[in-house]
CSV table of C-alpha atoms in Angstrom, one decimal:
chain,number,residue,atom,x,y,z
E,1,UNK,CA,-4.0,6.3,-25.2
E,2,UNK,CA,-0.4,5.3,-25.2
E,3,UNK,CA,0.5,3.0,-22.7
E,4,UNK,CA,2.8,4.3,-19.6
E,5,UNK,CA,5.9,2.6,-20.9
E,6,UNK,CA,5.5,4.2,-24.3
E,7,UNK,CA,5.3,7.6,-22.9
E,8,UNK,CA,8.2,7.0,-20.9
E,9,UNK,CA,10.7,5.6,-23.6
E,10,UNK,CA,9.4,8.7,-26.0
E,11,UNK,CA,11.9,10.6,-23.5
E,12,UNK,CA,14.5,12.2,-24.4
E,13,UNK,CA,16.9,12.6,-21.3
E,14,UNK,CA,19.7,14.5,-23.6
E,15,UNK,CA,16.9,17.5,-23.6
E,16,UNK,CA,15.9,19.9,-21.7
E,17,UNK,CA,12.5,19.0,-19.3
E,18,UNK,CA,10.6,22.3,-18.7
E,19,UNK,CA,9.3,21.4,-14.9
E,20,UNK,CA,5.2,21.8,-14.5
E,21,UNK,CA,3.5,22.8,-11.3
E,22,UNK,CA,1.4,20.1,-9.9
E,23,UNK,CA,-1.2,19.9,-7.7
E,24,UNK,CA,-1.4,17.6,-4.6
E,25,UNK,CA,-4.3,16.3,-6.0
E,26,UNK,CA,-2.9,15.3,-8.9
E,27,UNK,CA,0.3,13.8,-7.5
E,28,UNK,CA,-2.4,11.9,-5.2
E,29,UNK,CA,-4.0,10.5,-8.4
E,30,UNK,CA,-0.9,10.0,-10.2
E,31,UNK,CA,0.5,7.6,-7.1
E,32,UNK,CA,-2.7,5.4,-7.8
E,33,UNK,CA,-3.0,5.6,-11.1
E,34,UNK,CA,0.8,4.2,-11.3
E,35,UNK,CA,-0.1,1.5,-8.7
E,36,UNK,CA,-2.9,0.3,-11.1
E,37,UNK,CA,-1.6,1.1,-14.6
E,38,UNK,CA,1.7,-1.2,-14.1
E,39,UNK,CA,-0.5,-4.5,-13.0
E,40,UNK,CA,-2.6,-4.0,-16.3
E,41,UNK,CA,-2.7,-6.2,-19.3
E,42,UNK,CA,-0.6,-9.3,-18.2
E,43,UNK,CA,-0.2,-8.2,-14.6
E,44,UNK,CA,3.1,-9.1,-14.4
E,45,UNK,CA,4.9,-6.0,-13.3
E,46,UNK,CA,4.7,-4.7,-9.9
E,47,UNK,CA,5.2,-1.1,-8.4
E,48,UNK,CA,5.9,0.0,-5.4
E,49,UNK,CA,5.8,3.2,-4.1
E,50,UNK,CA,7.4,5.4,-0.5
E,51,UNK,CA,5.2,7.0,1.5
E,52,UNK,CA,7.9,9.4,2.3
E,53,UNK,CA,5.4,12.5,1.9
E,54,UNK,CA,3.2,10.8,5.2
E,55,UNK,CA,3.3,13.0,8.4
E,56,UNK,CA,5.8,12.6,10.9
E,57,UNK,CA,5.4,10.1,13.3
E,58,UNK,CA,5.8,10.1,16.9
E,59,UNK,CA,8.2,7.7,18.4
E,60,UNK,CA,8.4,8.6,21.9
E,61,UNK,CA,6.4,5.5,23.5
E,62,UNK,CA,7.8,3.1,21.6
E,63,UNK,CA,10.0,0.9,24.3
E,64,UNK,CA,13.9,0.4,22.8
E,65,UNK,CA,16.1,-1.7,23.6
E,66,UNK,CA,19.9,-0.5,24.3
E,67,UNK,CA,21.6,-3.1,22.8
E,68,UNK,CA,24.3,-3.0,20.0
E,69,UNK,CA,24.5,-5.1,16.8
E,70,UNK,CA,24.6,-8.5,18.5
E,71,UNK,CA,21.3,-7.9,19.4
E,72,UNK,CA,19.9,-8.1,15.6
E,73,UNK,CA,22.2,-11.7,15.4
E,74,UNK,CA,20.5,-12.7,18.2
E,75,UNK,CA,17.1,-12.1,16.8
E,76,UNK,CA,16.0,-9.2,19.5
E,77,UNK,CA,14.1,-6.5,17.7
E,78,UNK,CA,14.8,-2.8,18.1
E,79,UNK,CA,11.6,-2.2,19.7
E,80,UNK,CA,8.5,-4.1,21.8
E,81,UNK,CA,5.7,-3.3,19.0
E,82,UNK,CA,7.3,-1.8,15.5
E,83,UNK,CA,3.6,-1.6,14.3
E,84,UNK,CA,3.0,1.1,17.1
E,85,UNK,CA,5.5,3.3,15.2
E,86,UNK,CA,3.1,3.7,12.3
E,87,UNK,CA,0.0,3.2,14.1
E,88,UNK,CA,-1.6,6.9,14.6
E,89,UNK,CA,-0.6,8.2,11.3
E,90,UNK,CA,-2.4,4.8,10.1
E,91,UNK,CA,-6.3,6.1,12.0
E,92,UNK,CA,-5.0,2.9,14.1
E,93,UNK,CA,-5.2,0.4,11.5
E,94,UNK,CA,-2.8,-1.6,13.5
E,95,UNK,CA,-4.3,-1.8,16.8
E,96,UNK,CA,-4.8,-5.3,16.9
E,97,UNK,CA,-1.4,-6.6,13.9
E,98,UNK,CA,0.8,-7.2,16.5
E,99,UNK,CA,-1.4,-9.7,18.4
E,100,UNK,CA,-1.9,-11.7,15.6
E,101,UNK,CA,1.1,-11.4,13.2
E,102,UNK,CA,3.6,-14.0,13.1
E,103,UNK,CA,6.9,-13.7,14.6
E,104,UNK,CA,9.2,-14.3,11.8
E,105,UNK,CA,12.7,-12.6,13.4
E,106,UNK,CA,15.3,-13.3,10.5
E,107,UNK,CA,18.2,-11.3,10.4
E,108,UNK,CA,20.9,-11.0,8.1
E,109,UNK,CA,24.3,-8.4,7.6
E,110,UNK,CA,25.4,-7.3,4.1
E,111,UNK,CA,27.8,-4.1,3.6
E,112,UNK,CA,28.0,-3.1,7.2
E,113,UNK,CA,23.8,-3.0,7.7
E,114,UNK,CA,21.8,-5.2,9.5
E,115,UNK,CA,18.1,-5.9,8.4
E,116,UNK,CA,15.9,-7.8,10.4
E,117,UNK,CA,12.6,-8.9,9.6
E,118,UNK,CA,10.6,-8.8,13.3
E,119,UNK,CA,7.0,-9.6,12.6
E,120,UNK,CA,4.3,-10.4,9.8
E,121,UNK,CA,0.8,-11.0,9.5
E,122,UNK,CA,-1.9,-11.8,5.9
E,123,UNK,CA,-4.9,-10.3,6.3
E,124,UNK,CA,-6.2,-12.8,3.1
E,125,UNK,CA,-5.6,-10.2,1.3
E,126,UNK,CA,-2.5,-8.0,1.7
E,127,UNK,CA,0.7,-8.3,3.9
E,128,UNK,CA,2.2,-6.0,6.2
E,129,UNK,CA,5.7,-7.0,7.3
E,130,UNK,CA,7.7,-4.6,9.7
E,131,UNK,CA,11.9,-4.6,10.1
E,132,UNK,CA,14.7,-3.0,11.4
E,133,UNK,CA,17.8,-1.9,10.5
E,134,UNK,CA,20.8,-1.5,12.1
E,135,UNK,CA,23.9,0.6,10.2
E,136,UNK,CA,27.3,1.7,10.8
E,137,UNK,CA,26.5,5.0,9.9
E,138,UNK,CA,23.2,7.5,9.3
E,139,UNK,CA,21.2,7.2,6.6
E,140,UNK,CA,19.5,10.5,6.6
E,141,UNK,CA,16.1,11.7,7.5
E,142,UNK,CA,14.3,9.9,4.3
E,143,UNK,CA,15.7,7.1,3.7
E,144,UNK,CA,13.8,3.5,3.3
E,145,UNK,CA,13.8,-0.2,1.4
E,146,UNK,CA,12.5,-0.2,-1.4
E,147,UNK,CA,12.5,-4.0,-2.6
E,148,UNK,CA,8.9,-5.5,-3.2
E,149,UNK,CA,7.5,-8.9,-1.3
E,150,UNK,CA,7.0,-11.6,-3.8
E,151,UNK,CA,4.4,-14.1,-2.4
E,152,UNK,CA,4.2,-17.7,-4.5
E,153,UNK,CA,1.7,-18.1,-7.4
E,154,UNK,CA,1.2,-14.5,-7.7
E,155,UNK,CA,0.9,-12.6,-11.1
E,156,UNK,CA,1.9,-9.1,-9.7
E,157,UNK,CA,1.7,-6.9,-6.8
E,158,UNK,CA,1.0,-3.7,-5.8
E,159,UNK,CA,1.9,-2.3,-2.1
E,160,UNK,CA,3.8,0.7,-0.1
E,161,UNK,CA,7.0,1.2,2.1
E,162,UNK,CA,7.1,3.3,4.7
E,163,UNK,CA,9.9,5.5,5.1
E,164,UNK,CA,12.5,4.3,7.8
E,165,UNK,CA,11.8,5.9,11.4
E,166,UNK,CA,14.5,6.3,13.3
E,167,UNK,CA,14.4,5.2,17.3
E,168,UNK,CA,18.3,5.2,18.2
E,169,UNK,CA,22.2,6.7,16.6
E,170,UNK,CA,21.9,4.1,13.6
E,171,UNK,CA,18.9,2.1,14.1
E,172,UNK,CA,15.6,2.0,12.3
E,173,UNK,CA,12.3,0.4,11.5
E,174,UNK,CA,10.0,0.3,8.9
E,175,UNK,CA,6.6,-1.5,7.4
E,176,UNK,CA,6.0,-2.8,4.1
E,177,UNK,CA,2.3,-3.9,2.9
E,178,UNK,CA,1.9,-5.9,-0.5
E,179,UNK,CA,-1.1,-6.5,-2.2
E,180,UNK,CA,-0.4,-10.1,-4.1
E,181,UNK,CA,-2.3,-10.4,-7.3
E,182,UNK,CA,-3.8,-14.1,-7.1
E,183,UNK,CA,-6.0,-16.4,-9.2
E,184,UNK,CA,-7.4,-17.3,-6.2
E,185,UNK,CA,-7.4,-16.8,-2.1
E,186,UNK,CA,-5.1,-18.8,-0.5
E,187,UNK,CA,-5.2,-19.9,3.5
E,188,UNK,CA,-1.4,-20.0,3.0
E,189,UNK,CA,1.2,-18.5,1.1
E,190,UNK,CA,5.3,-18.4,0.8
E,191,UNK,CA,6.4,-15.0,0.9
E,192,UNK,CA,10.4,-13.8,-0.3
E,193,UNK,CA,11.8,-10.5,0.4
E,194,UNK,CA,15.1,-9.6,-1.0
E,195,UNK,CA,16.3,-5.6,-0.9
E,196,UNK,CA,19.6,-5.3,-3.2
E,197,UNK,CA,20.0,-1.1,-1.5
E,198,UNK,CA,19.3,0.8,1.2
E,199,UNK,CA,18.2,4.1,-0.5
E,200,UNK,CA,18.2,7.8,0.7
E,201,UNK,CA,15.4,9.3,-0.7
E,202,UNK,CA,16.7,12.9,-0.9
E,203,UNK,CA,20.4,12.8,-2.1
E,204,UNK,CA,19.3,9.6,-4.3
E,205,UNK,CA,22.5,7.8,-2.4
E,206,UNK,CA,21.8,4.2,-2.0
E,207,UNK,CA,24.0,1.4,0.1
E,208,UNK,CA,24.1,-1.7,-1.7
E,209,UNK,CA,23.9,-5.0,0.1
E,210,UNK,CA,22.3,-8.5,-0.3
E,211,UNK,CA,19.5,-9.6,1.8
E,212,UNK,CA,17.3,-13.1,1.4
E,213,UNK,CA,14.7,-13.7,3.5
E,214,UNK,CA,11.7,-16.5,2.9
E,215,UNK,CA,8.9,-17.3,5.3
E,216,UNK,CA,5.3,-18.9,5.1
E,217,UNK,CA,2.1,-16.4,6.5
E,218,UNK,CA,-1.1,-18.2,7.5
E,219,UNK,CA,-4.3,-16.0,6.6
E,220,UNK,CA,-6.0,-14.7,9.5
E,221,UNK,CA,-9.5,-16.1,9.5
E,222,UNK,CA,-12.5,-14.0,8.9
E,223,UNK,CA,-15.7,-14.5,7.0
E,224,UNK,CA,-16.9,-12.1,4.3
E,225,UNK,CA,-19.9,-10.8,2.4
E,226,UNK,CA,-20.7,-10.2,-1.4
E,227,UNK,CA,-22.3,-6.7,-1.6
E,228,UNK,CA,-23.0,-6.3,-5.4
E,229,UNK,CA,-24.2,-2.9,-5.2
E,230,UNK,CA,-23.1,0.3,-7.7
E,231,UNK,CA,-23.7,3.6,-8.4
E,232,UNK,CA,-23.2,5.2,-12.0
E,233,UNK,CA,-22.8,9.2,-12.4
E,234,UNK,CA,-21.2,10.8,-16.2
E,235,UNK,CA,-20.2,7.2,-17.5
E,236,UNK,CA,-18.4,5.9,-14.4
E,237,UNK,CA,-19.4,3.2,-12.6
E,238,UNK,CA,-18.5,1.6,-8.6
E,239,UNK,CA,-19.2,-1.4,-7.9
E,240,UNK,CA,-18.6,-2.8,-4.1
E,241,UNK,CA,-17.9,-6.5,-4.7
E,242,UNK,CA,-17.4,-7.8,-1.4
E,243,UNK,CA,-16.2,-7.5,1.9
E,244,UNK,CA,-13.8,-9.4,4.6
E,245,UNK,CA,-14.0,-9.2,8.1
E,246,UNK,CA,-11.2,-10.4,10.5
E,247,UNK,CA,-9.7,-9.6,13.3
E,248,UNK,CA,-6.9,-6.9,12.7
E,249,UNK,CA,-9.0,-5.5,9.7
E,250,UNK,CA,-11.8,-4.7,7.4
E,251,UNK,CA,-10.9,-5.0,3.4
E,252,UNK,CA,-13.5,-4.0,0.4
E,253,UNK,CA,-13.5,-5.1,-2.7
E,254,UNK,CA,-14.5,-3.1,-5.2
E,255,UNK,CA,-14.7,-1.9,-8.7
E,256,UNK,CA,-14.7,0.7,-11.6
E,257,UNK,CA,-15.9,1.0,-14.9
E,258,UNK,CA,-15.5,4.0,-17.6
E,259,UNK,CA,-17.2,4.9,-20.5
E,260,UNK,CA,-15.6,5.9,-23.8
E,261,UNK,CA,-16.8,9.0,-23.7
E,262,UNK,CA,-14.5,9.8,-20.3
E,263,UNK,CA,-11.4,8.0,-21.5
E,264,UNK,CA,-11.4,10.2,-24.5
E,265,UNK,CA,-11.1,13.5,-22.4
E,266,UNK,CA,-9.5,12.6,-19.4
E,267,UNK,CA,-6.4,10.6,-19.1
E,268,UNK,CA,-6.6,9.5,-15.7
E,269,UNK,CA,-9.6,8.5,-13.5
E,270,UNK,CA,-9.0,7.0,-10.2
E,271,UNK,CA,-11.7,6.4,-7.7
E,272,UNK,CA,-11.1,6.7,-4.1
E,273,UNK,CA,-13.8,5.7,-0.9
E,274,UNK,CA,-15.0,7.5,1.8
E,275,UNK,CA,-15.7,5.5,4.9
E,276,UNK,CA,-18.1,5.8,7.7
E,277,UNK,CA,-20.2,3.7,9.7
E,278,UNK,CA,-24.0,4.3,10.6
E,279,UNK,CA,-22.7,5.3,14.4
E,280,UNK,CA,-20.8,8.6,12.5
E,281,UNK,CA,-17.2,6.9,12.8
E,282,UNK,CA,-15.0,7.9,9.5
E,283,UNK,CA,-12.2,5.4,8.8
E,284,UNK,CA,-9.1,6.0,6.5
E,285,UNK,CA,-9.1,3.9,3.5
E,286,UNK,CA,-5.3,2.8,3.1
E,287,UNK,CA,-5.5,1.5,-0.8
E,288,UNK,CA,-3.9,-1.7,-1.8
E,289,UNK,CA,-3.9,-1.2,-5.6
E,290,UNK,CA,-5.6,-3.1,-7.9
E,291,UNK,CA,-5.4,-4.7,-11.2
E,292,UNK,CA,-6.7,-3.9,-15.2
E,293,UNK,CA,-7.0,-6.5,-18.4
E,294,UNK,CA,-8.0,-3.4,-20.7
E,295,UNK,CA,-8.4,0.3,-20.6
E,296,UNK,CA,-9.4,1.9,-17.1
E,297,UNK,CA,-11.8,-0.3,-16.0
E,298,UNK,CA,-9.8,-1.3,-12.8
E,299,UNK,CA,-10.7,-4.1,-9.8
E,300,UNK,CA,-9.0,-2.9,-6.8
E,301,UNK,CA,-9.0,-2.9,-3.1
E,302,UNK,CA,-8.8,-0.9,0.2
E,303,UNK,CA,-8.3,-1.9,3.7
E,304,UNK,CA,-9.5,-0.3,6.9
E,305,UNK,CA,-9.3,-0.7,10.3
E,306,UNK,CA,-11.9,-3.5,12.4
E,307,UNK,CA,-15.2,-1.9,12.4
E,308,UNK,CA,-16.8,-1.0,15.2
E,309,UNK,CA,-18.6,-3.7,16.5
E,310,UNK,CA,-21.8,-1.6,17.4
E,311,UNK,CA,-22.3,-0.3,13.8
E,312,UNK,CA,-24.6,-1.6,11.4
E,313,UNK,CA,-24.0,-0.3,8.3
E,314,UNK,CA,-21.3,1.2,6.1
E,315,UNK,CA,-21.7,4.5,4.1
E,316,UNK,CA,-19.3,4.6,1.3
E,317,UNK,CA,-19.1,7.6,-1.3
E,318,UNK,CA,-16.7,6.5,-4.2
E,319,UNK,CA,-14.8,10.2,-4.9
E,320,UNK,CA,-13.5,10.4,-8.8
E,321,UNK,CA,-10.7,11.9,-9.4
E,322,UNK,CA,-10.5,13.0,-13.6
E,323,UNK,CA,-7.2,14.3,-14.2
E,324,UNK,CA,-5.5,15.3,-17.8
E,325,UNK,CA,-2.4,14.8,-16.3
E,326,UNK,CA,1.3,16.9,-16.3
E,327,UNK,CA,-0.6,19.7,-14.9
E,328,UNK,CA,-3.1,20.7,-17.4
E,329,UNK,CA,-6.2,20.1,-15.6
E,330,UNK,CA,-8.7,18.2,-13.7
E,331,UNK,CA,-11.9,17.6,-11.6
E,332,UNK,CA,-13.1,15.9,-9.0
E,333,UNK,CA,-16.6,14.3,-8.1
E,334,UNK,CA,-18.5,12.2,-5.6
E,335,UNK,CA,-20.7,9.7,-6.7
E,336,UNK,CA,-23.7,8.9,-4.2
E,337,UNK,CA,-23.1,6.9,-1.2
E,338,UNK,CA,-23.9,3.6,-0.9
E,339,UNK,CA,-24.9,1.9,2.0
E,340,UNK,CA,-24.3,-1.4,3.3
E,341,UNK,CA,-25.6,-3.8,5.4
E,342,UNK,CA,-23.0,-5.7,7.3
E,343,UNK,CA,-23.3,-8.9,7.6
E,344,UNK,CA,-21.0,-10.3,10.2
């Protein structure tokens, strides 16, 4: 199977492209299947992707503040609680970020555009940072960052940023969450951000500026549990690893490993989980990537939001997506739950 980067250089832009219908489903696997594909082999690349396709969210209880530009130099976010922005589209995931995330408030002004980084919190796992921006003029309805969080020691990445929301004429905010790919966990870690454009999403318009921002995250404690269960179904295997409790979240580990026999038909298998505790609550598994050495046997993780404290027990289905990919098929399966004890 020719590696992504293969496929992509046999292009030939001088031709013409004959565009192929899609289905959501695929355009869902393909999202995660780029997220893992690029950390393979020496897991030095990272991807990021928008989530510019995510529903609109509703602004209208968020608290502003009616200040101009010096506000941002002064280190005054836009709003009270930027993670409130993105909190409902997010099943509430985070509830309980802004209590524990670290006030960072860095600001800095390239090209006429303000970015300031308000708060950010590690989970031990992945970090979510939110900012805002302040412009001399609109950016447009989809417009966001797109510059990757490089954390110290890591190997690669993979994460999302959100789309900029707007709450005022010419000021923004946004989240970013980056999965770092480590040898090992770390109770602290220095983290770097540094966008080169501001990019409009539809018109492909980008302003260019220079921003440098560096700040150390403390992990949120929490205490965990190795699960080592699977289930196997047409030469695919899940395996949960492990999970980790603390107090803004709920991360599993987990695992997948393909046969021969399905790599050979299908180009693309990417294995999602469905969430619910033993109380009937479904939670909405926001994905953090993951990383290969060989083939598509992939270690990855997913983060939801703090489990309900009177549940038990998890029930988690792994779904398998099998796609051909550019449109020419696929399938998708569910593999039997598992269920786990939680141990917390």
């Amino acid at each position: 199977m020719n590696s992504l980067y293969e496929r992509l250089n046999e292009l030939k832009p001088d031709e013409e492209i004959e565009p192929m219908d899609v289905s959501d489903l695929e355009k869902k696997a393909m999202k995660q299947r780029v997220l893992k594909k690029i950390n393979q082999q020496r897991r030095v690349p990272k991807i990021w992707r928008n989530a510019a396709a995510a529903a609109v969210i509703l602004v209208a209880s968020v608290t502003t503040i009616g200040l101009g530009f010096p506000t941002l130099a002064s280190q005054i976010p836009i709003v009270s609680n930027i993670f409130s922005v993105f909190n409902e589209d997010q099943d509430g995931l985070y509830t309980a970020y802004e209590e524990f995330a670290k006030d960072v408030s860095q600001a800095q002004t390239s090209n006429g555009v303000t970015i300031m980084i308000d708060r950010a919190v590690y989970d031990g796992k992945s970090v979510t940072l939110t900012y805002s921006v302040e412009t001399e003029k609109e950016l447009g309805p989809n417009s966001g960052v797109h510059a990757p969080l490089d954390v110290a020691g890591a190997s690669g990445s993979g994460g999302t940023a959100s789309p900029l929301q707007k709450v005022e004429d010419r000021k923004y905010v946004g989240l970013i969450t980056s999965t770092p790919i480590l040898d090992e966990p770390l109770d602290t870690i220095q983290v770097s951000w540094s966008p080169r454009s501001i990019d409009n999403y539809d018109t492909m318009g980008e302003i260019k500026g220079e921003w440098d921002f560096e700040f150390e995250l403390e992990a949120v404690t929490g205490n965990g549990q190795d699960v080592k269960q699977s289930v196997t179904d047409d030469g695919i295997e899940v395996s949960l690893d492990a999970i980790r409790y603390t107090d803004i979240s709920t991360v599993i580990e987990y695992s997948q490993t393909v046969k021969p026999s399905v790599t050979e038909k299908w180009e693309w298998v990417t294995t999602d989980l469905l969430i619910q505790d033993n109380l009937g609550n479904e939670y909405l598994s926001n994905g953090n990537g993951g990383f290969s050495e060989h083939g598509q046997d992939y270690k990855w993780s997913t983060t939801i939001k703090k489990v309900d404290q009177q549940a038990s027990a998890l029930i988690i289905t792994p779904e398998v997506i099998l796609s051909k990919g550019s449109g020419n098929g696929y399938e998708k399966m569910k593999l039997d739950p598992i269920e786990v004890k939680l141990k917390r």
